[in-house]
Coordinates of C-alpha atoms in Angstrom, one line a residue:
X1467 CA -5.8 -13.3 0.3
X1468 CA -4.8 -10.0 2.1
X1469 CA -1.7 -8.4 0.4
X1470 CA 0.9 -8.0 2.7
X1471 CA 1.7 -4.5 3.7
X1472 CA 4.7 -2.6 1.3
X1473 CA 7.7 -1.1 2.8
X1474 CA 7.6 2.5 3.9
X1475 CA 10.4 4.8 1.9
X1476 CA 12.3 5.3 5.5
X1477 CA 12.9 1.4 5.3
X1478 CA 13.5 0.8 1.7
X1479 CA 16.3 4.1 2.1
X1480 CA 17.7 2.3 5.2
X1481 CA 18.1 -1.5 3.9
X1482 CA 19.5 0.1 0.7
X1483 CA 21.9 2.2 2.6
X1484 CA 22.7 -0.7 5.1
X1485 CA 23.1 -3.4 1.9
X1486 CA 25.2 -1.0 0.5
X1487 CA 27.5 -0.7 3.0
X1488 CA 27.7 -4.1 4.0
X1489 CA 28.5 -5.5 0.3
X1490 CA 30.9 -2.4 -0.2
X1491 CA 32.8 -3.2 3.4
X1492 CA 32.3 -7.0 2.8
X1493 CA 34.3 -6.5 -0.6
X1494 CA 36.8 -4.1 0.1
X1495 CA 37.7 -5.8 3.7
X1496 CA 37.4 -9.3 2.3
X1497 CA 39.7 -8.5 -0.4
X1498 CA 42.6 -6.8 2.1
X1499 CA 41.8 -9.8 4.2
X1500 CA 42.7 -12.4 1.5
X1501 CA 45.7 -10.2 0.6
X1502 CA 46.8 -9.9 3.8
X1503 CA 46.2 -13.2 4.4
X1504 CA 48.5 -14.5 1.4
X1505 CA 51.1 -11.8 2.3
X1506 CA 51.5 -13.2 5.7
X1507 CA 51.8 -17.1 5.1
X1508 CA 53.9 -16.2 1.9
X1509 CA 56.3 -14.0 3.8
X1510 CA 56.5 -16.9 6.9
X1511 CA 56.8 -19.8 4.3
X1512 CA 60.3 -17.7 2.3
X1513 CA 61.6 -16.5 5.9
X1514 CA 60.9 -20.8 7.2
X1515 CA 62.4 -22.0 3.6
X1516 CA 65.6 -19.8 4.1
X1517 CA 66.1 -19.7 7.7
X1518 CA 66.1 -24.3 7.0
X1519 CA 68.5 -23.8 4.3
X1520 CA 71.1 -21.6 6.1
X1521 CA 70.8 -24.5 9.6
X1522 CA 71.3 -27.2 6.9
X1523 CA 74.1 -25.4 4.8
X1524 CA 76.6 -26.1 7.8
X1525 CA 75.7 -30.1 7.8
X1526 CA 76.0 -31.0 3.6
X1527 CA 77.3 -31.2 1.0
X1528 CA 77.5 -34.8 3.2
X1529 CA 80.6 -36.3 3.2
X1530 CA 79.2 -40.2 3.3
X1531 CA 75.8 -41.7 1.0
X1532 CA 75.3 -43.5 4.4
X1533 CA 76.2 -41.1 7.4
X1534 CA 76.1 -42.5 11.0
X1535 CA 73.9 -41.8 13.7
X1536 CA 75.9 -38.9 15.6
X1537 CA 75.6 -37.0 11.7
X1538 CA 72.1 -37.8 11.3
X1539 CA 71.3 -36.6 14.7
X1540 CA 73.3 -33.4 13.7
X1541 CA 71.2 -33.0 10.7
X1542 CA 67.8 -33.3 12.7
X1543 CA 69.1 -30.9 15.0
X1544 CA 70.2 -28.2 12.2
X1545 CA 66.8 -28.7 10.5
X1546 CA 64.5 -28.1 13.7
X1547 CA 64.0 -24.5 15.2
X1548 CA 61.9 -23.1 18.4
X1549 CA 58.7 -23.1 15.9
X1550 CA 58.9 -26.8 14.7
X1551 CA 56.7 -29.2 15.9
X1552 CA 58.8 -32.2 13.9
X1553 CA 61.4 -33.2 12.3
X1554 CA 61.5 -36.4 9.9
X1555 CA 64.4 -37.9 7.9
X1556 CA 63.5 -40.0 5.1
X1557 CA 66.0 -42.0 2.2
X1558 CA 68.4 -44.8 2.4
X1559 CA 70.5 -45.3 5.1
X1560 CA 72.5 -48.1 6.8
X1561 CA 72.6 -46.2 10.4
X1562 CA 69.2 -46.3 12.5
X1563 CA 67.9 -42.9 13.5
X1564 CA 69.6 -41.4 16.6
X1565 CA 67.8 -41.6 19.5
X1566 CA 65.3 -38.2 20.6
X1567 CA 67.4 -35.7 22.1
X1568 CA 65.7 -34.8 25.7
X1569 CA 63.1 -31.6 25.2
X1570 CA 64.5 -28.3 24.9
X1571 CA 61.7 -25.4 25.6
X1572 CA 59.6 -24.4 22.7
X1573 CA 60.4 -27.5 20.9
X1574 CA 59.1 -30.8 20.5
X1575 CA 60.7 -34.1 20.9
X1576 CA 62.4 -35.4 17.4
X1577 CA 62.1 -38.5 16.4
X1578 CA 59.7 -41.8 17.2
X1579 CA 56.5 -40.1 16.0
X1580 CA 57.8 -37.9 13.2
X1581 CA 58.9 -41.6 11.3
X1582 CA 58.4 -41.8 8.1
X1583 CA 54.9 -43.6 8.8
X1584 CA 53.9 -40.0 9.9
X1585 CA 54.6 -38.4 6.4
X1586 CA 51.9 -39.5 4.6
X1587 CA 50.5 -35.8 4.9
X1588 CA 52.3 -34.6 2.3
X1589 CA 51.5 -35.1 -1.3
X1590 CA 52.5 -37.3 -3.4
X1591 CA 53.9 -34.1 -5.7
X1592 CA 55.8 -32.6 -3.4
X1593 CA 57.6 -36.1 -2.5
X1594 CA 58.5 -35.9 -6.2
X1595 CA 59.5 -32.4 -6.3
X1596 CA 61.8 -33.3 -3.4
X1597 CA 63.4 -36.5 -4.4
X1598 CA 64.1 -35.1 -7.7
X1599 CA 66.3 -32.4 -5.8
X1600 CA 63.8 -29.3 -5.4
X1601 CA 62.6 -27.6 -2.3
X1602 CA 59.1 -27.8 -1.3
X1603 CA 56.5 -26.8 0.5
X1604 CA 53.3 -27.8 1.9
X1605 CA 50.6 -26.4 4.4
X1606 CA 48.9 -28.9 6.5
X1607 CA 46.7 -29.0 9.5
X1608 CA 49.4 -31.3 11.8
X1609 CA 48.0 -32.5 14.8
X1610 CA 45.1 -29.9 14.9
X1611 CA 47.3 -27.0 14.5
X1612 CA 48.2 -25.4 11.3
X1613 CA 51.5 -26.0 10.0
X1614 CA 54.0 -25.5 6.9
X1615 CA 55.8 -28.5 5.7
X1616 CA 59.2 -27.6 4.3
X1617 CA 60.9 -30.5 2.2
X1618 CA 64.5 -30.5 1.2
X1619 CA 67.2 -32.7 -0.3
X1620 CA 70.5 -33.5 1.2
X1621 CA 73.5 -33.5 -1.2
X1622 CA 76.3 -35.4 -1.3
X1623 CA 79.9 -34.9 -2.7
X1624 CA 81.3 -37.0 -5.1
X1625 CA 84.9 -38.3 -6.0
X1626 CA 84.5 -35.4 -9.1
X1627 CA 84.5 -32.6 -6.4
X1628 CA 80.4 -32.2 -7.9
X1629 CA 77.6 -32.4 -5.8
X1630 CA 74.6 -34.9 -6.0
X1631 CA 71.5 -36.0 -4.4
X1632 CA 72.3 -38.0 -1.6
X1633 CA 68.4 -39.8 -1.5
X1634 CA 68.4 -38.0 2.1
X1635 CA 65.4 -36.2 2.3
X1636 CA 64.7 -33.6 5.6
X1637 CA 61.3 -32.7 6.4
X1638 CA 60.2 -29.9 9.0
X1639 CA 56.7 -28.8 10.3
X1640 CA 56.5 -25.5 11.5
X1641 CA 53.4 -24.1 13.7
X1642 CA 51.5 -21.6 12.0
X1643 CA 49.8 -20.8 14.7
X1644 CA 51.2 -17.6 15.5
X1645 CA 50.5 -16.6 11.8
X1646 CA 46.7 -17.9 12.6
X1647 CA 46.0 -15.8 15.5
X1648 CA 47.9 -12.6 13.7
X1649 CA 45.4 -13.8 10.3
X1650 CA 42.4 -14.0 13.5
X1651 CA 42.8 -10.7 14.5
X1652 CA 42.9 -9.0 11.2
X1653 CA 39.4 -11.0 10.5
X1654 CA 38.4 -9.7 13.9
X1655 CA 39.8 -6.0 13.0
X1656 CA 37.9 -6.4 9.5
X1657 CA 34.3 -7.2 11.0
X1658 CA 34.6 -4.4 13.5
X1659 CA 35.4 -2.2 10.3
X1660 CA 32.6 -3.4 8.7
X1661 CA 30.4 -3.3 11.6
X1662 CA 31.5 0.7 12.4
X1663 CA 31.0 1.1 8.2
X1664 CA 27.2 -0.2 8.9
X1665 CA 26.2 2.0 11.6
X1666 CA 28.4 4.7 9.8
X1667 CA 26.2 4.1 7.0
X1668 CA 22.7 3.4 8.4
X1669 CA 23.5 7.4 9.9
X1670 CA 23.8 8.7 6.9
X1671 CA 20.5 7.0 5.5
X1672 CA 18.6 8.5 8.1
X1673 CA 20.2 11.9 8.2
X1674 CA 19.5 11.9 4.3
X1675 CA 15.8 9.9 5.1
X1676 CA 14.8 12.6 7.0
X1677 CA 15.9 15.4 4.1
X1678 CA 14.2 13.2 1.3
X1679 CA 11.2 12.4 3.5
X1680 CA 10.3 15.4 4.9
X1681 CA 9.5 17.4 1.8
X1682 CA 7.2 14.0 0.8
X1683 CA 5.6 13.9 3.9
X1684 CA 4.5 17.4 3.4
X1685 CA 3.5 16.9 -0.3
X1686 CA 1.4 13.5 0.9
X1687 CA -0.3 15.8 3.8
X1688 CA -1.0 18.7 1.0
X1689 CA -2.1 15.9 -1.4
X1690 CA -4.8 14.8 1.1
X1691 CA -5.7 18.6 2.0
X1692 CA -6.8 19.1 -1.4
X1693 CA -8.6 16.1 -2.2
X1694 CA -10.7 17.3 0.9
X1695 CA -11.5 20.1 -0.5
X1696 CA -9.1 22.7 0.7
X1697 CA -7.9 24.3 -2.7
X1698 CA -5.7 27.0 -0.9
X1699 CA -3.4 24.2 0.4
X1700 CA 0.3 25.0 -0.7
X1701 CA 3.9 23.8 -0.1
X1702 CA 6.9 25.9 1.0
X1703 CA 9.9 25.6 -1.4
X1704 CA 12.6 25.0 -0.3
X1705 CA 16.2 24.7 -2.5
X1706 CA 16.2 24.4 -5.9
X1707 CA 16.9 20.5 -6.4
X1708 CA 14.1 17.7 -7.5
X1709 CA 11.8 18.2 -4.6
X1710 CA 11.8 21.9 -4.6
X1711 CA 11.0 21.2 -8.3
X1712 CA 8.1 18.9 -7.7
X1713 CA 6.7 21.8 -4.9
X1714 CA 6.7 24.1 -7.1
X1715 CA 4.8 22.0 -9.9
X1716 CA 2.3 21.1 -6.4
X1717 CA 1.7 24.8 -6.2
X1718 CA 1.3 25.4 -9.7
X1719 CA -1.3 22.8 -10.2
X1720 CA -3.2 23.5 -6.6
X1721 CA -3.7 27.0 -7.7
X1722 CA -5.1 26.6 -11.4
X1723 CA -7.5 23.5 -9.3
X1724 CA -8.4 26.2 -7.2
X1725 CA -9.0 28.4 -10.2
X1726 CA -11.2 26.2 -12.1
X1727 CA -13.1 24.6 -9.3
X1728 CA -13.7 28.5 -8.6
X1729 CA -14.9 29.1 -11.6
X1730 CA -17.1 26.3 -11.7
X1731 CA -18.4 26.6 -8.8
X1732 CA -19.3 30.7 -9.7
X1733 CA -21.3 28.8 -12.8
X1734 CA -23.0 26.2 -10.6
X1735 CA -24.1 28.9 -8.6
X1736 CA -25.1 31.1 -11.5
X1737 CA -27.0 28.6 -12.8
X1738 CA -29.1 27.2 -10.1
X1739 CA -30.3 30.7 -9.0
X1740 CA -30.9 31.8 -12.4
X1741 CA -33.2 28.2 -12.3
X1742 CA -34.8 29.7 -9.2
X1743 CA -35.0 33.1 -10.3
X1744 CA -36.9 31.8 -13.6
X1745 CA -39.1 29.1 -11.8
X1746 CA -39.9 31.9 -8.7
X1747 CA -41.4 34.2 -12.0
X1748 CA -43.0 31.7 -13.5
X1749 CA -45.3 30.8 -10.3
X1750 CA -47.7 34.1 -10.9
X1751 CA -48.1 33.4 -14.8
X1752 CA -48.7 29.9 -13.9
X1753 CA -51.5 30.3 -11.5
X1754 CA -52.8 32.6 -14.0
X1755 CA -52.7 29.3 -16.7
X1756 CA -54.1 26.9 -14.1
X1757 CA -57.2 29.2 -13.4
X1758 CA -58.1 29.4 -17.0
X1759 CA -56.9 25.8 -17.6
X1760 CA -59.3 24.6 -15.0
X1761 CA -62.0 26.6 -17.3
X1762 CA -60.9 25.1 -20.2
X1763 CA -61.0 21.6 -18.9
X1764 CA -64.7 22.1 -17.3
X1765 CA -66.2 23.3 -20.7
X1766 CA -63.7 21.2 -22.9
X1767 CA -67.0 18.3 -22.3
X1768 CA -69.3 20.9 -24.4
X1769 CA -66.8 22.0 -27.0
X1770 CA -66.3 20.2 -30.6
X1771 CA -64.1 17.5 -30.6
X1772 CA -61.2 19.4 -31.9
X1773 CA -61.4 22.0 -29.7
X1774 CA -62.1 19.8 -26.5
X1775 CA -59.2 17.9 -27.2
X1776 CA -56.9 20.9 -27.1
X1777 CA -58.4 22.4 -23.7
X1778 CA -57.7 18.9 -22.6
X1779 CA -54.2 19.3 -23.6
X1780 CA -53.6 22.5 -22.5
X1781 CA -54.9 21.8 -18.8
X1782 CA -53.0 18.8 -18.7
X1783 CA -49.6 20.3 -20.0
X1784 CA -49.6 23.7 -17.7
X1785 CA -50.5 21.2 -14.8
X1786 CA -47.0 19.3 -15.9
X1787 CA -45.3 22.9 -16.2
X1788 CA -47.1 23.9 -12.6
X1789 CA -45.6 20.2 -11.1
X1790 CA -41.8 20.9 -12.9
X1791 CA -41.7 24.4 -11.4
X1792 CA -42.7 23.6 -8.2
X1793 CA -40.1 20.7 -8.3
X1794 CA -37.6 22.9 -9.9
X1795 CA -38.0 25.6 -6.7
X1796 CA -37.7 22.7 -4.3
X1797 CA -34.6 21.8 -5.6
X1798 CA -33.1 25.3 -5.3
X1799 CA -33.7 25.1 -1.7
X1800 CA -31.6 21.8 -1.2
X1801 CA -29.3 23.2 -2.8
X1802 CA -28.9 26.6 -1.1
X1803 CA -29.7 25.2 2.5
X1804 CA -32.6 26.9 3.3
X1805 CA -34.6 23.4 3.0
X1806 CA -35.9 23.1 6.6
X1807 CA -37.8 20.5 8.6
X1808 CA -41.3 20.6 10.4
X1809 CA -40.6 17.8 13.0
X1810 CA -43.9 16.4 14.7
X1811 CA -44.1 13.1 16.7
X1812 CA -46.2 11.1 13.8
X1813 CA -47.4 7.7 14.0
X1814 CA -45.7 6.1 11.0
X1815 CA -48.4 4.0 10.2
X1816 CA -51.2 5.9 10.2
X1817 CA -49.0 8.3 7.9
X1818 CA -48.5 5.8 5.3
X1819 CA -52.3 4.7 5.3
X1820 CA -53.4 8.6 4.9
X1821 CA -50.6 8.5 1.8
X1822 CA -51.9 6.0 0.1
X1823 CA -56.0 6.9 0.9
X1824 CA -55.6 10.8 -0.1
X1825 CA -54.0 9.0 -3.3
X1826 CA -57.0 6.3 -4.3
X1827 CA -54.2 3.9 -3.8
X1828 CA -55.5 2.3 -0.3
X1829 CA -56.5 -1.2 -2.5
X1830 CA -54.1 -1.0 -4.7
X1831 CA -51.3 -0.8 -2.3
X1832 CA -50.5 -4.1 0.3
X1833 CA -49.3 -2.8 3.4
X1834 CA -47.5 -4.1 6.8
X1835 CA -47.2 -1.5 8.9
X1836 CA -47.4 -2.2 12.5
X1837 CA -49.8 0.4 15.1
X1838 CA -47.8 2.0 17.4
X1839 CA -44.8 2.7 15.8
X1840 CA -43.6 6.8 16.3
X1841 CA -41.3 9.0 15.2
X1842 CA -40.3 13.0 15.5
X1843 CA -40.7 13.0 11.9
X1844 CA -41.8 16.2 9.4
X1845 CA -45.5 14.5 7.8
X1846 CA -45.4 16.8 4.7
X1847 CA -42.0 15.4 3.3
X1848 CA -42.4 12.0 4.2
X1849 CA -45.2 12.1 2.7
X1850 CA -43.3 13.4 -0.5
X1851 CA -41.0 10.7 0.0
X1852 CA -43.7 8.0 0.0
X1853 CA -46.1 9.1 -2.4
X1854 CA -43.3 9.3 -5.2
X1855 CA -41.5 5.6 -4.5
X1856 CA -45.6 4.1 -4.2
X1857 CA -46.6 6.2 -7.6
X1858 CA -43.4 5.3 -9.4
X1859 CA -44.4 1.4 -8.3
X1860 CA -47.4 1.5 -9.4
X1861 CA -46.5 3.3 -12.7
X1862 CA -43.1 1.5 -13.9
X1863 CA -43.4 -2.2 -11.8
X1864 CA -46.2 -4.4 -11.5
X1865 CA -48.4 -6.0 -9.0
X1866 CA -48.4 -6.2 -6.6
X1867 CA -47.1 -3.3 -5.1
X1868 CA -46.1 -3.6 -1.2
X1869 CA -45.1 -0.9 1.6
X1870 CA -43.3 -2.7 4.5
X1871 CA -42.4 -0.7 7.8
X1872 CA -40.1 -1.8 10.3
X1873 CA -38.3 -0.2 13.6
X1874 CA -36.0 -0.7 15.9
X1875 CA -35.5 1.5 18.9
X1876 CA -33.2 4.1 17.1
X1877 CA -34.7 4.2 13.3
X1878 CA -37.6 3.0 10.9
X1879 CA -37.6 1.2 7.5
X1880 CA -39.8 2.2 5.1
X1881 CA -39.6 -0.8 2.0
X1882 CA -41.7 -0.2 -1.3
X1883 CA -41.7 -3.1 -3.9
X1884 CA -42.8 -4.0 -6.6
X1885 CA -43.0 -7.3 -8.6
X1886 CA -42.0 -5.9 -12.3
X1887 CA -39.1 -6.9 -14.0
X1888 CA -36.7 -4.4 -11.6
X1889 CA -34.3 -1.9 -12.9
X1890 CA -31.3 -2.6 -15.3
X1891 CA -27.8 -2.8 -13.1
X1892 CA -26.5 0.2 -15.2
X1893 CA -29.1 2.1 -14.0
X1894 CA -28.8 1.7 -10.7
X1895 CA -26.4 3.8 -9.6
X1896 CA -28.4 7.0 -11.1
X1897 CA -31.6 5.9 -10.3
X1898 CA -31.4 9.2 -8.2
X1899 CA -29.5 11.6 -10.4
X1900 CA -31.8 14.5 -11.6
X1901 CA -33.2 14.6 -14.4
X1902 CA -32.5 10.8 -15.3
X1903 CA -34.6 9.2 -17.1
X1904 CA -34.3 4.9 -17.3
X1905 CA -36.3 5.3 -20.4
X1906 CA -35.6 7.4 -23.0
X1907 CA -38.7 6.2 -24.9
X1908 CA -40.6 7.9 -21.7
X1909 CA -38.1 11.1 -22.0
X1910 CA -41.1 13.7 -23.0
X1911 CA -44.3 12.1 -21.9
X1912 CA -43.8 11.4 -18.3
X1913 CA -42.4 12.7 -15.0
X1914 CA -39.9 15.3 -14.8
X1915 CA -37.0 13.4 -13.6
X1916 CA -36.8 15.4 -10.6
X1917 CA -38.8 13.2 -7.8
X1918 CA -36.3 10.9 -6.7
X1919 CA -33.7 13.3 -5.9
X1920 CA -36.0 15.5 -4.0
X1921 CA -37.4 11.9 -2.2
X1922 CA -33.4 11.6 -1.3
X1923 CA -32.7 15.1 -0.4
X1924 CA -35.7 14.6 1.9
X1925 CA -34.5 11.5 3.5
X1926 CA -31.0 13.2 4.1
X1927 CA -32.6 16.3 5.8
X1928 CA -33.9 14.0 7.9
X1929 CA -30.5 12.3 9.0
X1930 CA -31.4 9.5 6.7
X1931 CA -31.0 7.9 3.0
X1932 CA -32.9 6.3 0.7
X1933 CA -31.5 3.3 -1.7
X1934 CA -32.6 1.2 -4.5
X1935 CA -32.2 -2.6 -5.4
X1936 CA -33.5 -5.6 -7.1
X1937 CA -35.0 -8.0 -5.1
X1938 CA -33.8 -11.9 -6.0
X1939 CA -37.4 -13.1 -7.0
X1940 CA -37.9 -9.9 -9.4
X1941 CA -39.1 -6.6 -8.5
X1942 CA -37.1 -3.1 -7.5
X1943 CA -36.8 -2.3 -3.8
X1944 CA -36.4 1.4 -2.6
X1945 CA -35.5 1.8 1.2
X1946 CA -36.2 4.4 3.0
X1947 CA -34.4 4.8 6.5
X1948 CA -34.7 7.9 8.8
X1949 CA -33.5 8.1 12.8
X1950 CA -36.9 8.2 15.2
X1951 CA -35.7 11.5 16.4
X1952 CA -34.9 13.7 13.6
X1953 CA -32.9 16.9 13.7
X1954 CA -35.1 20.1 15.2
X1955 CA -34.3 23.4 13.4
X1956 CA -34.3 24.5 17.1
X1957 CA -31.4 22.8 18.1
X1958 CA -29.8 24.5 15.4
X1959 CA -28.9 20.8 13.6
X1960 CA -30.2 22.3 10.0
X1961 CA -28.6 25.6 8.7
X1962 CA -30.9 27.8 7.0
X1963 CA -29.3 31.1 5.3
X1964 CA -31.1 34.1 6.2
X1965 CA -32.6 34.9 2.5
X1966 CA -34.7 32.2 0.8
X1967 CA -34.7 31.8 -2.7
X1968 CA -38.4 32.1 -2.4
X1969 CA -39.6 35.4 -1.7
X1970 CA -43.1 33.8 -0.5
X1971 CA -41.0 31.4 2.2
X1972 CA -43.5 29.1 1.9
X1973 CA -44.2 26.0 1.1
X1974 CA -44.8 25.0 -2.6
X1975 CA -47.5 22.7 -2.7
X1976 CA -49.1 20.1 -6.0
X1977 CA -52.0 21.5 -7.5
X1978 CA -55.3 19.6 -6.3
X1979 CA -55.6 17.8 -9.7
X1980 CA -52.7 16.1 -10.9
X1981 CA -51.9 15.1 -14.8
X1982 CA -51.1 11.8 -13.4
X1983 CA -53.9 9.5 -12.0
X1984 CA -51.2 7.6 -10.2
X1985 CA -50.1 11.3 -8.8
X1986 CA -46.6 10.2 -8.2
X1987 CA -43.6 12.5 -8.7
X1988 CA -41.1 10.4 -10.2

């Protein structure tokens, strides 16, 4: 399953900024709304409650428990104001309600359809807390508009002079509706707030997104600088806060990697010409060895056993010095660039069949290599390349050993394989690292561990590469792919510095007789 793609910094900045801001505005604006809220319906209700009790204060203490029509009508009146949408009396009485007085403006009709059958709105608590004397209070939604209740208790005087609860109780609903339009625009006010907060704040996170990200964006562009290799890659400080403290530490490190890598790159270099140096002085000596070696060889036949055996081991061993050297001097080419090709336009088959018959290996070898097939190709190093994948085939695998070419109208695929038991998967990957060895039993007696990273180095010169693999039914499988035009040293495609590490410049060839019947390079 493909992960899904992380956040960039910018956007984790900006949604922290933004949630910020809106939980901050959404806290502090939802709490002054509540507030206000409570402050507003709380002042309306006291300012409702008294302004009811000073219209009813002129109509009780009543005079009668059961007064007629023209005082109840006068109490309905005194209880009802511009903002009341009805007016209900409720308690024991002998006179019918008076008849609705005719509409004033601003007020609704009293009467028929604030009865008592319309008071089941309010709660059954506050019908207690008024008909044991109290006034009370109730919001409501009447008639789809909001509305405050007040309930209150007329009193009556008796024969004492004292005062008593007459059973008369006067309920009012008054619109809140103004109060809900003033509560509406606050809310309104409140989310503009908020919504000038968020864009306040989502300003500010990229004003401070672009200080923060800046100074990253350079450090990630430096990072990537020096992985590829450019070790003189700094950062300007700027400030003295975090970042400039993590530039500085940048700078720091880039120039002690620069050091090092300097230094060991002065070493490398030291080392591989004093490799060239040493195998470029050993090549007179040598010939020297392999003249009197190849005496020593001829007459080892006639000499005693003893002595025989030694000229036999002395011509095979300065052959195996001869072989490492001249390996040793190719390598030191590679690696200083003078390694050059010698592009001819081959016929790859007939190549491989002259490999394999200068070699004794013609019926050893299966081939499929198809006539015809041509390439701008340089014969002496392909010819390298084959002779050291056949020879290390015929040496390390076993039979039989196949050499497969194919083509296509851009490149050519050179396949050797053998049928052994194929290389272990931890070797693999340094199949063609020099001087490794699969065996370490084999460490001293064979090869010089040098062949298949000159067989690559030669592919790559080409424009090529060679790889390795185990084949499914058994057996290792080395690839070799080049282009059908390689590059011409004319064309200026390979760089060659002006002074070889070999004073001869020329070509270091195998000595005719080679310590390994097979003659591969490995």
């Amino acid at each position: 399953m493909t992960p899904r793609p992380a956040l960039g910094l910018r956007a984790r900045l900006l949604f922290a900024f933004a949630l910020l801001c809106v939980v901050t505005a959404a806290a502090v604006t939802g709490g002054l709304y509540v507030e206000a809220r409570n402050a507003i319906l709380q002042r309306t209700q006291d300012a409702a409650v008294e302004a009811m009790t000073g219209r009813l204060r002129a109509v009780y203490p009543l005079r009668s428990a059961t007064p007629g029509p023209d005082e109840l009508g006068e109490i309905a009146a005194a209880a009802a104001d511009q903002n009341s949408l009805a007016v209900a009396l409720h308690g024991e009485t002998h006179s019918p309600l008076p008849p609705p007085p005719p509409p004033s403006p601003g007020r609704l009709r009293l009467g028929g359809r604030a009865r008592i059958p319309d008071l089941g709105v309010i709660s059954p608590e506050m019908r207690k807390a008024v008909a044991g004397g109290r006034t009370a209070w109730q919001r409501v939604v009447w008639q789809g508009e909001p509305g405050l209740i007040i309930g209150m208790p007329l009193m009556i005087i008796k024969e004492d002079r004292t005062t008593r609860v007459s059973g008369i109780e006067v309920y009012s609903v008054r619109s809140l509706l103004p109060e809900q339009r003033s509560i509406d625009a606050l809310a309104a006010r409140a989310w503009a707030i908020g919504g000038v907060a968020l864009a306040f704040a989502v300003l500010l996170a990229l004003l401070a997104t672009r200080g923060v990200l800046g100074p990253v964006r350079e450090l990630g562009r430096a990072a990537r600088l020096l992985g590829e290799g450019e070790l003189r890659t700094r950062i300007a400080v700027r400030g003295s806060d975090e970042l400039a403290d993590v530039a500085r530490t940048f700078n720091d490190t880039a120039a002690e990697l620069e050091r090092l890598v300097g230094q060991l790159r002065e070493m490398e270099a030291d080392a591989r010409r004093f490799v060239a140096d040493v195998s470029h002085e050993l090549r007179t000596p040598l010939a020297a060895l392999t003249a009197v070696a190849d005496v020593l060889d001829g007459e080892a036949a006639r000499m005693p056993e003893p002595a025989g055996r030694a000229a036999r081991l002395v011509s095979r061993e300065t052959l195996n010095l001869t072989a490492l050297v001249n390996d040793l001097i190719e390598i030191s080419r590679f690696d200083s660039g003078a390694a050059a090709l010698a592009p001819n336009e081959i016929d790859v088959a007939e190549l491989v069949r002259a490999t394999l018959r200068v070699r004794g290996w013609s019926e050893r070898v299966r081939t499929e290599v198809p006539s015809g097939v041509t390439a701008r190709l340089d014969p002496r190093r392909v010819d390298v390349i084959l002779a050291n994948l056949v020879g290390n085939a015929l040496r390390h695998g076993e039979p039989p050993v196949s050499v497969r070419l194919r083509a296509d109208p851009h490149r050519i695929s050179l396949e050797v394989r053998d049928h052994g038991p194929g290389l272990d998967e931890a070797v693999l990957p340094h199949v063609f690292d020099r001087f490794y060895k699969a065996s370490a039993a084999r460490a001293r007696s064979e090869g010089s561990g040098l062949g298949l990273a000159i067989a690559r180095e030669n592919a790559r010169l080409h424009g090529g590469d060679l790889t390795v693999t185990n084949a499914p039914d058994g057996g290792a499988v080395f690839t070799l792919r080049l282009p059908r035009r390689s590059p011409d040293p004319d064309d200026g495609a390979v760089f060659t510095p002006p002074h070889s590490p070999d004073p001869d410049g020329g070509a270091v060839f195998t000595p005719p007789r080679s310590p390994d019947p097979d003659g591969g390079l490995e």
